[in-house]
mmCIF file of C-alpha atoms and ligand atoms in Angstrom:
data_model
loop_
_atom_site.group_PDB
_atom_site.id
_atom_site.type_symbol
_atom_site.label_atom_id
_atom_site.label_comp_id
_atom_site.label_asym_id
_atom_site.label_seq_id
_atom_site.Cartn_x
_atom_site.Cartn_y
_atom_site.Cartn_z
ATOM 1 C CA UNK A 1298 0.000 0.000 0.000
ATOM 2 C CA UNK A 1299 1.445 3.616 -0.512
ATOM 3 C CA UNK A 1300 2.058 5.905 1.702
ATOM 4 C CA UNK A 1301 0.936 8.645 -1.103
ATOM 5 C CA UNK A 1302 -2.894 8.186 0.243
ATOM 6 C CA UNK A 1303 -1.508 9.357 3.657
ATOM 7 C CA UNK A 1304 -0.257 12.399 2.488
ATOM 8 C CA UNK A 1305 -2.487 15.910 3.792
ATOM 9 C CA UNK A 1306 -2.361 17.492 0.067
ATOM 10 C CA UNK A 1307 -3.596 20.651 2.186
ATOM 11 C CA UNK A 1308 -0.577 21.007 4.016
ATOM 12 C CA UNK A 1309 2.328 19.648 2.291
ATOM 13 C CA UNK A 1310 5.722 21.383 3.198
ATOM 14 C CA UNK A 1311 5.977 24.345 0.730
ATOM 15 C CA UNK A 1312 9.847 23.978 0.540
ATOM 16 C CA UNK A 1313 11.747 20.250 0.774
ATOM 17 C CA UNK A 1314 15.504 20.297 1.018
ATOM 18 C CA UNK A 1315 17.304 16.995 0.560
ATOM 19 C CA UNK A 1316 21.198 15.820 1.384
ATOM 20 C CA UNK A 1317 21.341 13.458 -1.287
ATOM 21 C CA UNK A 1318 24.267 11.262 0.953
ATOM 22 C CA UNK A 1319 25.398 7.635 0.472
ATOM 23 C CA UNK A 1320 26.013 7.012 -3.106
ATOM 24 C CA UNK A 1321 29.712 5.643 -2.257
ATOM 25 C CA UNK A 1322 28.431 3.432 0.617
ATOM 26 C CA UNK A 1323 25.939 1.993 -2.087
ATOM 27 C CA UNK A 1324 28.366 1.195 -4.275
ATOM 28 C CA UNK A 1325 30.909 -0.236 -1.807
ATOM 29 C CA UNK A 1326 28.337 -3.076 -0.821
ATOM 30 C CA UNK A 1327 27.854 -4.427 -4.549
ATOM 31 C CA UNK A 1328 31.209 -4.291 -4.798
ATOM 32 C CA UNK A 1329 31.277 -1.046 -7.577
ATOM 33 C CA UNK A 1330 33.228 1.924 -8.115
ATOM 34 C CA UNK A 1331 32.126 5.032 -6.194
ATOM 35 C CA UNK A 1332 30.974 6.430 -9.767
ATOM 36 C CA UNK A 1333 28.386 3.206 -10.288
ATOM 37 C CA UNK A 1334 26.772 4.751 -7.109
ATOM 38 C CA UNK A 1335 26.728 8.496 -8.305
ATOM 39 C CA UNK A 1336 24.891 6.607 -11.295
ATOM 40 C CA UNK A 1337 22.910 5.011 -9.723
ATOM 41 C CA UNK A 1338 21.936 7.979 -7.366
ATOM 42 C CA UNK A 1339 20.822 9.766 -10.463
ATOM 43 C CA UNK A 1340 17.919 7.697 -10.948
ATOM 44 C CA UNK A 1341 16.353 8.784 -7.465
ATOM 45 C CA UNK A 1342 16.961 12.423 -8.138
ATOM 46 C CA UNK A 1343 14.725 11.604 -11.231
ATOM 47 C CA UNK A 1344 12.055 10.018 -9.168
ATOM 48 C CA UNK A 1345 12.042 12.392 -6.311
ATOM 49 C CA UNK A 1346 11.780 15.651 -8.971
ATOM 50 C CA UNK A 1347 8.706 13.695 -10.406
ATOM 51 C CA UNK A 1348 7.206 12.530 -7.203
ATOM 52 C CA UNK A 1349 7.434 16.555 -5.729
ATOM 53 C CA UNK A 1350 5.753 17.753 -9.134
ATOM 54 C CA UNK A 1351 3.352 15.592 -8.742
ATOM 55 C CA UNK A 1352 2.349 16.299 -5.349
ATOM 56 C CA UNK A 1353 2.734 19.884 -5.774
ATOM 57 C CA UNK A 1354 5.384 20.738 -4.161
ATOM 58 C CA UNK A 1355 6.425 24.532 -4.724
ATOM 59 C CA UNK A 1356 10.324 24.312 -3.694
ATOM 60 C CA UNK A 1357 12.920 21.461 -4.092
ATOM 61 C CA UNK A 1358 16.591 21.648 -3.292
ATOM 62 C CA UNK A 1359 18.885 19.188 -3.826
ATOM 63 C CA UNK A 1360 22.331 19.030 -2.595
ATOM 64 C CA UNK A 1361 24.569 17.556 -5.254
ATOM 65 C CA UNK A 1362 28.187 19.392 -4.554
ATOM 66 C CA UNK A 1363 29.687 21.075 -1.996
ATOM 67 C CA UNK A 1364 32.534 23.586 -1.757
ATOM 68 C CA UNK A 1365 33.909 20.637 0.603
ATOM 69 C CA UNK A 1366 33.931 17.837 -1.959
ATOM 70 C CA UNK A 1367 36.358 19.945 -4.187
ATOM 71 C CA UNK A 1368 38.809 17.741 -1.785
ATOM 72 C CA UNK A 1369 37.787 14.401 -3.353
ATOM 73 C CA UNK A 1370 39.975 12.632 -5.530
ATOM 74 C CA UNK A 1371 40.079 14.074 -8.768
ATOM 75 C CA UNK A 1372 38.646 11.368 -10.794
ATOM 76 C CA UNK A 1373 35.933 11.204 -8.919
ATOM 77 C CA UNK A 1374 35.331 15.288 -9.273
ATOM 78 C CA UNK A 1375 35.693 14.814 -13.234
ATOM 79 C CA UNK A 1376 33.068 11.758 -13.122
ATOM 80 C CA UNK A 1377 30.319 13.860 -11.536
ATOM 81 C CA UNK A 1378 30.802 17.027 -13.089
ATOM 82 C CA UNK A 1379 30.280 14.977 -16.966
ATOM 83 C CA UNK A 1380 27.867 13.015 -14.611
ATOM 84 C CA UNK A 1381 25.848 16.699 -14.119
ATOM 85 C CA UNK A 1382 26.345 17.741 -17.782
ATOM 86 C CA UNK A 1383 24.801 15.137 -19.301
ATOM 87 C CA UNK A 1384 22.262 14.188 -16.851
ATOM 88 C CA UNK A 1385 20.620 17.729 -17.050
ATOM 89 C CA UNK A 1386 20.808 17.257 -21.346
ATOM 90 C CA UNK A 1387 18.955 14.599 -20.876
ATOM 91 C CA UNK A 1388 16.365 16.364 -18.230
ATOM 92 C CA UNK A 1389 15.885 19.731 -19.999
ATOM 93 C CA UNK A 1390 12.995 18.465 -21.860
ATOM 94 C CA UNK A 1391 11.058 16.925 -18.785
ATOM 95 C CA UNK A 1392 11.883 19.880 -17.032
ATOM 96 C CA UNK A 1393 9.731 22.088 -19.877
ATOM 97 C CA UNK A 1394 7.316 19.620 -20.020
ATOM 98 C CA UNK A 1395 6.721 19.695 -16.577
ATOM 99 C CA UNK A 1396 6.449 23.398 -16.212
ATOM 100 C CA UNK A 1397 9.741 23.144 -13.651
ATOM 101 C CA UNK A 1398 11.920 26.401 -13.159
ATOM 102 C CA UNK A 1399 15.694 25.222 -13.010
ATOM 103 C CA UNK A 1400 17.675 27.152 -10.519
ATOM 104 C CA UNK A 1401 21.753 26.475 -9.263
ATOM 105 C CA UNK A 1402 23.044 27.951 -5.722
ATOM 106 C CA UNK A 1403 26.850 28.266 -5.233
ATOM 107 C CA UNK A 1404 30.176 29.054 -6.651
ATOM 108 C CA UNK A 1405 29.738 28.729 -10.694
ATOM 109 C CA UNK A 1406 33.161 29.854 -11.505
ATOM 110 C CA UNK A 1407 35.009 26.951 -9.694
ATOM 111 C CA UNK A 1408 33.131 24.748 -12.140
ATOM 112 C CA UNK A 1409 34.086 23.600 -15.695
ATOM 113 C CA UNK A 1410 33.147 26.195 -18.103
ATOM 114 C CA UNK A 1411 30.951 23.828 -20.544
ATOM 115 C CA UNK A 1412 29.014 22.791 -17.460
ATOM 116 C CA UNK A 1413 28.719 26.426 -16.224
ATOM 117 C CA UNK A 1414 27.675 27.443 -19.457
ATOM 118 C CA UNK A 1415 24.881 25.016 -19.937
ATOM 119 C CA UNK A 1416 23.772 25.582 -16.721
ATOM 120 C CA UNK A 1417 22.943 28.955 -17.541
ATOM 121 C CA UNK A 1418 21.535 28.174 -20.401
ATOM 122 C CA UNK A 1419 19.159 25.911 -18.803
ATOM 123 C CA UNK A 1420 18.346 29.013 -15.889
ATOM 124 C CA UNK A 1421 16.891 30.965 -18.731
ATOM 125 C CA UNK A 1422 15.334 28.349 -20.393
ATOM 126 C CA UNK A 1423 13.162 27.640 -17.675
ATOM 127 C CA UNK A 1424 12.993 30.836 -16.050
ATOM 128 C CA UNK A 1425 8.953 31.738 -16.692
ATOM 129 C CA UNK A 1426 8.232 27.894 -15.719
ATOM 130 C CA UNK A 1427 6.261 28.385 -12.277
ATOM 131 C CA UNK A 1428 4.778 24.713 -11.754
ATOM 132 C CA UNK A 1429 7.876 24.060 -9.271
ATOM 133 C CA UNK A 1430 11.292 25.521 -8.862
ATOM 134 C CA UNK A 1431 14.032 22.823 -8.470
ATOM 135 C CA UNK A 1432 17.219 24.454 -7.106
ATOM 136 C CA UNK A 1433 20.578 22.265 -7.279
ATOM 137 C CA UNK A 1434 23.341 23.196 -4.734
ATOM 138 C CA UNK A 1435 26.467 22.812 -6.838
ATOM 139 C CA UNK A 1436 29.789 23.843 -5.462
ATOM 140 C CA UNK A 1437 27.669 25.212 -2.702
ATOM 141 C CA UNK A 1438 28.426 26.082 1.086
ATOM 142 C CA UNK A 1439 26.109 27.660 3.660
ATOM 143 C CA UNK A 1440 29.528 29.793 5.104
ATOM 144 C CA UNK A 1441 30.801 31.059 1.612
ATOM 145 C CA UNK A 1442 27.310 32.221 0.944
ATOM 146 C CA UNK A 1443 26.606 34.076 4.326
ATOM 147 C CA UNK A 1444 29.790 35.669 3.328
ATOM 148 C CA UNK A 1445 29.250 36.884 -0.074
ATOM 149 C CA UNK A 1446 26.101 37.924 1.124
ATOM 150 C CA UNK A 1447 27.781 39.923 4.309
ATOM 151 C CA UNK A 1448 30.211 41.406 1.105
ATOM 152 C CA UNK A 1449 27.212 42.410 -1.169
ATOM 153 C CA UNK A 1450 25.369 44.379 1.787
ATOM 154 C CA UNK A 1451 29.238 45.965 3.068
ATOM 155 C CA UNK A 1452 29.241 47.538 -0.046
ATOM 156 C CA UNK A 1453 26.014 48.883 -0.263
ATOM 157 C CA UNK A 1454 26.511 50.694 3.152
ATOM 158 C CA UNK A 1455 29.955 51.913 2.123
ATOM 159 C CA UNK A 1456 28.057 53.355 -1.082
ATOM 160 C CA UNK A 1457 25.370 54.718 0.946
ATOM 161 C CA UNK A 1458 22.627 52.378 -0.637
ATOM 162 C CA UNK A 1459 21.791 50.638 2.359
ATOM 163 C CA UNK A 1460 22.346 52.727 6.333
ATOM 164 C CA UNK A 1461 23.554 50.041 8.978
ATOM 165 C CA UNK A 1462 20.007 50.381 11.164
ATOM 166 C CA UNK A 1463 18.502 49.036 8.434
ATOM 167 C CA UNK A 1464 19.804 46.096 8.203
ATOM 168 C CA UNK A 1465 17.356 43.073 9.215
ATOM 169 C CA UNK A 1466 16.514 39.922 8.476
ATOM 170 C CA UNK A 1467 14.939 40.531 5.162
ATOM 171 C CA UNK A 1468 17.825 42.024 3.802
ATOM 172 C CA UNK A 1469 19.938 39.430 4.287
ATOM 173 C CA UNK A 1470 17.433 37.025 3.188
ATOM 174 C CA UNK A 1471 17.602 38.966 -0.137
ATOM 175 C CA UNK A 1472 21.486 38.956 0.109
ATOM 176 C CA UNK A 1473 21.717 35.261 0.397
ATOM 177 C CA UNK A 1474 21.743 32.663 -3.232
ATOM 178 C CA UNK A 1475 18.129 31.590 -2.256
ATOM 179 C CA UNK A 1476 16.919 35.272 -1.776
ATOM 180 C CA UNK A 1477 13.939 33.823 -4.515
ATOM 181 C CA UNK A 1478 12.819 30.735 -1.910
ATOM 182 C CA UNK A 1479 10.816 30.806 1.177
ATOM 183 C CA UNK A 1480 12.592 28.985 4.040
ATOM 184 C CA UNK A 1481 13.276 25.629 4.465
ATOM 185 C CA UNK A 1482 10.179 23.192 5.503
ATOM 186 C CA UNK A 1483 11.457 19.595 5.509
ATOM 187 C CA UNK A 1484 15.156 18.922 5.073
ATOM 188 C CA UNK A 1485 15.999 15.547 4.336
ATOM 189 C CA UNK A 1486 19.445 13.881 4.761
ATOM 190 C CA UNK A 1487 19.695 9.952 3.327
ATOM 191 C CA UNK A 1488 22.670 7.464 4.217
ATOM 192 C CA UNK A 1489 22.213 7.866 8.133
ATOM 193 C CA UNK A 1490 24.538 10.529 8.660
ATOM 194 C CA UNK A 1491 22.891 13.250 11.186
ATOM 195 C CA UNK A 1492 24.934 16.630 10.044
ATOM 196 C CA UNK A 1493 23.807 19.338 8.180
ATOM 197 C CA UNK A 1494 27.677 19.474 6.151
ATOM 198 C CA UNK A 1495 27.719 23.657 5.356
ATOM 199 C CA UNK A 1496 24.082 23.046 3.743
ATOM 200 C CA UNK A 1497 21.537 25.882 3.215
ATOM 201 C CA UNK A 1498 22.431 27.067 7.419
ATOM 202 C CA UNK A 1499 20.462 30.160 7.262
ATOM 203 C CA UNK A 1500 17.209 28.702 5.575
ATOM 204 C CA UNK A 1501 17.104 25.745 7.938
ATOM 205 C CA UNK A 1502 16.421 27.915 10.845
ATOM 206 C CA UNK A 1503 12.867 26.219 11.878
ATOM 207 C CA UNK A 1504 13.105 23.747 9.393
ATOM 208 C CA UNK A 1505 11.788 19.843 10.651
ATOM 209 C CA UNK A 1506 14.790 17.776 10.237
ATOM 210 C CA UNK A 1507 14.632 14.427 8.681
ATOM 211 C CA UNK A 1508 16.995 11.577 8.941
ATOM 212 C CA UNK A 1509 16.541 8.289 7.182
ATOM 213 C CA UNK A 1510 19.251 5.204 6.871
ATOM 214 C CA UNK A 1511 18.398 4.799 3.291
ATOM 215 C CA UNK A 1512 21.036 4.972 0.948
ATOM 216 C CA UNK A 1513 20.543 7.674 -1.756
ATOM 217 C CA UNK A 1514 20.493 5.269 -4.883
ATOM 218 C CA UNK A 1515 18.105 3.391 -2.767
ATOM 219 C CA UNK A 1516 15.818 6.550 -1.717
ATOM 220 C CA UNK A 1517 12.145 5.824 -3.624
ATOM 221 C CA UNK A 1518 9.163 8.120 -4.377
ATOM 222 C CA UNK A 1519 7.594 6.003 -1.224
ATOM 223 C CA UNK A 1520 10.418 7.051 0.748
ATOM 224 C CA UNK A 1521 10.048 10.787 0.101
ATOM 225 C CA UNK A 1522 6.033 10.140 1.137
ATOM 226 C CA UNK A 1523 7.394 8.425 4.411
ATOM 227 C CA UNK A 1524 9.456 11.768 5.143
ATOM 228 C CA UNK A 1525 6.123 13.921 4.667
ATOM 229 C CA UNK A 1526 3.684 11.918 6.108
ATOM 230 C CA UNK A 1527 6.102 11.832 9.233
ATOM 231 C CA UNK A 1528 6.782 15.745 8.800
ATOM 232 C CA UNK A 1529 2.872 16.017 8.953
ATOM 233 C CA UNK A 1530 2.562 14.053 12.147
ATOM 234 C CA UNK A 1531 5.122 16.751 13.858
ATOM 235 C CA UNK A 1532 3.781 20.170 15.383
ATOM 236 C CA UNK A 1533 5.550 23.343 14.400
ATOM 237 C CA UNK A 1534 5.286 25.429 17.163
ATOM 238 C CA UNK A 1535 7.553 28.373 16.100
ATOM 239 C CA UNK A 1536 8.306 29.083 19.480
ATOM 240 C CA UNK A 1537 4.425 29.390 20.839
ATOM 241 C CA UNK A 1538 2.818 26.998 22.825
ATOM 242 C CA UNK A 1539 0.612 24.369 21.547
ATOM 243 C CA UNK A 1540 -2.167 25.789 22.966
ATOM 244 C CA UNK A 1541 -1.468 28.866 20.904
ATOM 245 C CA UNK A 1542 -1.251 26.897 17.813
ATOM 246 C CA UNK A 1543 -4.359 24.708 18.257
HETATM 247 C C1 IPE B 254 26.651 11.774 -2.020
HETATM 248 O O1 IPE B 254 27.183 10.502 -1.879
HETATM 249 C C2 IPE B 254 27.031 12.414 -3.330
HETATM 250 C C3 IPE B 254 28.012 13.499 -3.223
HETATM 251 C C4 IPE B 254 28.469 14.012 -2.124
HETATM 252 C C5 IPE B 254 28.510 14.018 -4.464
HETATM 253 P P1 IPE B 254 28.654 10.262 -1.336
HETATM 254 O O2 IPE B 254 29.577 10.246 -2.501
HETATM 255 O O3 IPE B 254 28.981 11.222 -0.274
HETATM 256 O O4 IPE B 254 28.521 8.797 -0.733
HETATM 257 P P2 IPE B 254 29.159 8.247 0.612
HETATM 258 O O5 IPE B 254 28.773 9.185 1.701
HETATM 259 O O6 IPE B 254 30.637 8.186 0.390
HETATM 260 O O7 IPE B 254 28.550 6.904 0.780
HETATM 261 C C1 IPE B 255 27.285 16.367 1.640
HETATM 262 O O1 IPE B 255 27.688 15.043 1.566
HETATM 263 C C2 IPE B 255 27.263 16.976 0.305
HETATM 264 C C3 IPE B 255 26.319 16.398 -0.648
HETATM 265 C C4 IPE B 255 25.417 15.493 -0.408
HETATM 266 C C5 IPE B 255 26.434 16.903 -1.972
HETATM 267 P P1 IPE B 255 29.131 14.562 1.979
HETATM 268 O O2 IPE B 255 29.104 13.083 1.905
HETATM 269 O O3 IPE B 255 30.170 15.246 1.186
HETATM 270 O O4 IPE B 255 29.208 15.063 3.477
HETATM 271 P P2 IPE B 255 30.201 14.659 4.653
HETATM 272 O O5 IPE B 255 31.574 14.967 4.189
HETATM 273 O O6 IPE B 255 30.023 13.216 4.924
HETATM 274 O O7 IPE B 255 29.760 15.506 5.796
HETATM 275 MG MG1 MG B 256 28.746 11.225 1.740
#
């Protein structure tokens, strides 16, 4: 039976966030290269995009490449950025057809310049698609982009653009790579590791966190209805009481 029945369309998490961990660890127990599992882990970002179209979800982040995993071996590196090239060729169609807005967070110019360039390409493309915005975290840290975003607004106030009192929470929220998404509902992290690794720190604020032993390539569209249903089940107090909130 599936879980997808269970599921309160009413109040589904208007933002999902997911740490797409464990691809290695797949691979290790069959015996594969580390690159089988990246693979392999393709195949669930493909049915988790179609799974939160389908349920309407508004926002999904995915977590493919961190400023950190620049320190991998260098193989490995070269395998997943061809990995990201052609995988989004092959998407760019479903993506129209599906009315999805494509959207990349974090340090483009660290990446090869083919891949950078079609990723661009594939921004605009997709830019007046308003079904559901898929953001991929590429070359992404939380730090680096609180920092860029501390530069931007540092030079607005030294320009006189921006006084110092005015500075609030909105205006770094409009600072920040995600300044177009609405804070973080439901972040999910596969593989069984509980750490947030430099991911999306400011968004996460009152986020409900989500951890799940399942290994990425093994993560299913039932899975990612598990993870709501048991988001659903939770009660987001925000600080009040639960008085207050009932
Ligand atoms: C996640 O899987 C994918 C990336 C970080 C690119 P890993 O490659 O981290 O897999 P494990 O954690 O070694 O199993
Ligand atoms: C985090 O996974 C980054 C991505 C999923 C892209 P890692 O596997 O690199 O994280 P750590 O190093 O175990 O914290
Ligand atoms: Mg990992």
């Amino acid at each position: 039976m599936s879980l997808k029945k269970d599921i309160i369309i009413d109040s589904i998490p208007n933002h999902i966030a997911i740490i797409m961990d464990g691809n290695g660890r797949w691979a290790k127990k069959r015996n594969k290269s580390r690159n089988h599992g990246h693979k392999e882990g393709r195949k669930s970002v493909r049915k988790v995009v179609e799974a939160c179209a389908e349920l309407g979800i508004k926002n999904l982040t995915l977590f493919a490449f961190s400023t950190e995993n620049w320190n991998r071996p260098k193989l490995e590196i070269n395998f997943l950025m061809k990995l990201l090239l052609t995988s989004l060729n092959q998407e760019l169609e479903t993506l129209t057809k599906n009315n999805i807005r494509f959207k990349i967070i974090g340090n483009l110019e660290k990446l090869p310049k083919r891949l950078s360039s079609y990723l661009i390409k594939v921004t605009k493309k997709t830019q007046n698609n308003n079904k559901m915005t898929l953001t991929v975290a590429l070359s992404y840290g939380a730090r680096k982009e609180i920092v860029d975003a501390m530069q931007a607004i540092g030079d607005k106030v030294k320009n006189n653009l921006i006084s110092l009192k005015n500075i609030d929470e909105s205006v770094i929220n409009q600072h920040l790579y995600t300044h177009y998404l609405p804070d973080v509902d439901l972040l999910i992290r596969t593989s069984g590791e509980k750490r947030i690794s430099n991911f999306l720190l400011w968004q996460i604020a009152y986020a409900e966190l989500y951890f799940t032993k399942k290994l990425w390539p093994d993560f299913s569209k039932e899975d990612l209805y598990e993870a709501i249903v048991n988001y659903q089940q939770r009660e987001r107090r925000f600080g009040k009481t639960s008085k207050q909130i009932n």
